[in-house]
PDB file of C-alpha atoms in Angstrom:
ATOM      1  CA  MET A   1       0.000   0.000   0.000  1.00  0.00           C
ATOM      2  CA  SER A   2       1.393   3.380  -1.035  1.00  0.00           C
ATOM      3  CA  LEU A   3       0.935   6.405   1.217  1.00  0.00           C
ATOM      4  CA  PRO A   4       0.038   9.796  -0.321  1.00  0.00           C
ATOM      5  CA  ASN A   5       2.495  12.681  -0.446  1.00  0.00           C
ATOM      6  CA  CYS A   6       2.304  15.297   2.314  1.00  0.00           C
ATOM      7  CA  LEU A   7      -0.620  17.670   1.817  1.00  0.00           C
ATOM      8  CA  GLN A   8       1.444  20.646   2.965  1.00  0.00           C
ATOM      9  CA  CYS A   9       4.950  20.267   1.470  1.00  0.00           C
ATOM     10  CA  GLN A  10       4.403  17.392  -1.009  1.00  0.00           C
ATOM     11  CA  SER A  11       7.181  15.283   0.587  1.00  0.00           C
ATOM     12  CA  GLU A  12       7.050  11.589  -0.274  1.00  0.00           C
ATOM     13  CA  TYR A  13       8.457  10.512   3.132  1.00  0.00           C
ATOM     14  CA  VAL A  14       5.098  10.179   4.911  1.00  0.00           C
ATOM     15  CA  TYR A  15       4.547   7.528   7.591  1.00  0.00           C
ATOM     16  CA  GLU A  16       1.607   6.217   9.615  1.00  0.00           C
ATOM     17  CA  ASP A  17       1.280   6.626  13.372  1.00  0.00           C
ATOM     18  CA  GLY A  18      -1.940   5.024  14.559  1.00  0.00           C
ATOM     19  CA  HIS A  19      -4.766   6.681  12.645  1.00  0.00           C
ATOM     20  CA  LEU A  20      -2.649   9.721  11.594  1.00  0.00           C
ATOM     21  CA  LEU A  21      -0.319  10.290   8.662  1.00  0.00           C
ATOM     22  CA  ILE A  22       2.787  12.312   9.565  1.00  0.00           C
ATOM     23  CA  CYS A  23       5.314  14.139   7.399  1.00  0.00           C
ATOM     24  CA  PRO A  24       8.836  14.130   8.919  1.00  0.00           C
ATOM     25  CA  MET A  25       9.918  17.015   6.658  1.00  0.00           C
ATOM     26  CA  CYS A  26       7.430  19.674   7.848  1.00  0.00           C
ATOM     27  CA  ALA A  27       5.841  17.905  10.883  1.00  0.00           C
ATOM     28  CA  PHE A  28       2.354  18.170   9.361  1.00  0.00           C
ATOM     29  CA  GLU A  29      -0.188  15.630  10.667  1.00  0.00           C
ATOM     30  CA  TRP A  30      -3.515  14.670   9.082  1.00  0.00           C
ATOM     31  CA  THR A  31      -6.023  11.852   8.920  1.00  0.00           C
ATOM     32  CA  PRO A  32      -6.349   9.899   5.655  1.00  0.00           C
ATOM     33  CA  GLY A  33      -9.014  11.364   3.381  1.00  0.00           C
ATOM     34  CA  GLU A  34      -8.661  14.850   4.871  1.00  0.00           C
ATOM     35  CA  GLU A  35      -8.417  17.704   2.385  1.00  0.00           C
ATOM     36  CA  VAL A  36      -6.303  20.762   3.168  1.00  0.00           C
ATOM     37  CA  VAL A  37      -7.308  24.114   1.744  1.00  0.00           C
ATOM     38  CA  GLU A  38      -4.312  26.232   0.775  1.00  0.00           C
ATOM     39  CA  GLU A  39      -4.397  29.475   2.701  1.00  0.00           C
ATOM     40  CA  GLY A  40      -2.164  31.420   0.354  1.00  0.00           C
ATOM     41  CA  LEU A  41       1.535  31.371  -0.376  1.00  0.00           C
ATOM     42  CA  VAL A  42       3.446  28.456   1.179  1.00  0.00           C
ATOM     43  CA  VAL A  43       7.211  28.981   1.480  1.00  0.00           C
ATOM     44  CA  LEU A  44       9.511  26.441   3.148  1.00  0.00           C
ATOM     45  CA  ASP A  45      13.078  27.029   4.321  1.00  0.00           C
ATOM     46  CA  SER A  46      16.014  24.673   3.687  1.00  0.00           C
ATOM     47  CA  ASN A  47      14.900  22.415   6.572  1.00  0.00           C
ATOM     48  CA  GLY A  48      11.252  22.259   5.488  1.00  0.00           C
ATOM     49  CA  ALA A  49       9.974  24.683   8.145  1.00  0.00           C
ATOM     50  CA  ARG A  50       7.161  26.928   6.984  1.00  0.00           C
ATOM     51  CA  LEU A  51       8.051  30.617   6.719  1.00  0.00           C
ATOM     52  CA  SER A  52       5.646  33.501   7.238  1.00  0.00           C
ATOM     53  CA  ASP A  53       5.779  37.290   6.974  1.00  0.00           C
ATOM     54  CA  GLY A  54       7.752  38.895   9.807  1.00  0.00           C
ATOM     55  CA  ASP A  55       9.945  35.848  10.571  1.00  0.00           C
ATOM     56  CA  THR A  56      13.658  36.064  11.318  1.00  0.00           C
ATOM     57  CA  ILE A  57      15.936  33.875   9.203  1.00  0.00           C
ATOM     58  CA  THR A  58      19.626  33.019   8.862  1.00  0.00           C
ATOM     59  CA  VAL A  59      21.562  32.612   5.613  1.00  0.00           C
ATOM     60  CA  ILE A  60      22.999  29.053   5.484  1.00  0.00           C
ATOM     61  CA  LYS A  61      25.799  29.598   2.939  1.00  0.00           C
ATOM     62  CA  ASP A  62      27.872  32.423   1.478  1.00  0.00           C
ATOM     63  CA  LEU A  63      25.942  34.048  -1.381  1.00  0.00           C
ATOM     64  CA  LYS A  64      27.457  36.158  -4.140  1.00  0.00           C
ATOM     65  CA  VAL A  65      25.577  39.420  -4.685  1.00  0.00           C
ATOM     66  CA  LYS A  66      25.691  40.986  -8.158  1.00  0.00           C
ATOM     67  CA  GLY A  67      27.081  44.506  -8.041  1.00  0.00           C
ATOM     68  CA  ALA A  68      28.196  44.258  -4.406  1.00  0.00           C
ATOM     69  CA  PRO A  69      31.877  44.349  -3.439  1.00  0.00           C
ATOM     70  CA  LYS A  70      31.425  41.575  -0.858  1.00  0.00           C
ATOM     71  CA  ASP A  71      29.466  38.336  -0.428  1.00  0.00           C
ATOM     72  CA  LEU A  72      26.501  37.822   1.873  1.00  0.00           C
ATOM     73  CA  LYS A  73      28.106  35.683   4.583  1.00  0.00           C
ATOM     74  CA  GLN A  74      26.804  32.476   6.112  1.00  0.00           C
ATOM     75  CA  GLY A  75      25.098  33.153   9.452  1.00  0.00           C
ATOM     76  CA  THR A  76      23.788  36.599   8.477  1.00  0.00           C
ATOM     77  CA  ARG A  77      20.516  37.229  10.339  1.00  0.00           C
ATOM     78  CA  VAL A  78      17.645  38.811   8.472  1.00  0.00           C
ATOM     79  CA  LYS A  79      14.696  40.176  10.454  1.00  0.00           C
ATOM     80  CA  ASN A  80      11.148  40.929   9.394  1.00  0.00           C
ATOM     81  CA  ILE A  81      11.008  39.118   6.042  1.00  0.00           C
ATOM     82  CA  ARG A  82       8.163  39.417   3.548  1.00  0.00           C
ATOM     83  CA  LEU A  83       7.076  36.503   1.337  1.00  0.00           C
ATOM     84  CA  VAL A  84       6.432  37.133  -2.366  1.00  0.00           C
ATOM     85  CA  GLU A  85       5.602  35.082  -5.469  1.00  0.00           C
ATOM     86  CA  GLY A  86       8.410  34.103  -7.824  1.00  0.00           C
ATOM     87  CA  ASP A  87      11.767  32.383  -7.948  1.00  0.00           C
ATOM     88  CA  HIS A  88      13.283  34.597  -5.236  1.00  0.00           C
ATOM     89  CA  ASN A  89      10.413  34.308  -2.772  1.00  0.00           C
ATOM     90  CA  ILE A  90      11.747  36.319   0.202  1.00  0.00           C
ATOM     91  CA  ASP A  91      11.838  40.120   0.158  1.00  0.00           C
ATOM     92  CA  CYS A  92      13.925  41.740   2.928  1.00  0.00           C
ATOM     93  CA  LYS A  93      16.334  44.466   3.968  1.00  0.00           C
ATOM     94  CA  ILE A  94      19.801  43.358   5.045  1.00  0.00           C
ATOM     95  CA  GLU A  95      22.006  45.663   7.060  1.00  0.00           C
ATOM     96  CA  GLY A  96      24.997  46.677   4.932  1.00  0.00           C
ATOM     97  CA  PHE A  97      23.329  45.503   1.686  1.00  0.00           C
ATOM     98  CA  GLY A  98      19.921  47.187   1.581  1.00  0.00           C
ATOM     99  CA  ALA A  99      16.830  45.747  -0.121  1.00  0.00           C
ATOM    100  CA  MET A 100      17.339  42.161  -1.269  1.00  0.00           C
ATOM    101  CA  LYS A 101      15.434  39.178  -2.656  1.00  0.00           C
ATOM    102  CA  LEU A 102      16.481  35.729  -1.429  1.00  0.00           C
ATOM    103  CA  LYS A 103      15.589  32.157  -2.342  1.00  0.00           C
ATOM    104  CA  SER A 104      14.098  30.225   0.560  1.00  0.00           C
ATOM    105  CA  GLU A 105      16.367  27.229  -0.129  1.00  0.00           C
ATOM    106  CA  PHE A 106      19.374  29.231   1.135  1.00  0.00           C
ATOM    107  CA  VAL A 107      17.918  30.255   4.500  1.00  0.00           C
ATOM    108  CA  LYS A 108      16.668  28.651   7.709  1.00  0.00           C
ATOM    109  CA  LYS A 109      14.125  29.918  10.195  1.00  0.00           C
ATOM    110  CA  ILE A 110      15.348  30.983  13.624  1.00  0.00           C
TER     111      ILE A 110
END
């Protein structure tokens, strides 16, 4: 018997625990047959944690910035993010860099 993908993050690593299905990637739990209504934009960080407007994140690797004399260093904290549609789905202001768009795959939630 094949289990369905996670309703929230579409991970294929779902397992059963009693009468619940659980996703180890985003910790979402649901009962089989339950439908989840999307409540807007869903953005996940590099660890699968769900991001929302106003969160604080950390950059997980050095990122080259076009037109900037220096890289965005690993461990840089970014406060008060805003989620947007598109390839670069995080809009923010970074001290020393100004306004910036980041990809969620290069950050983790604090």
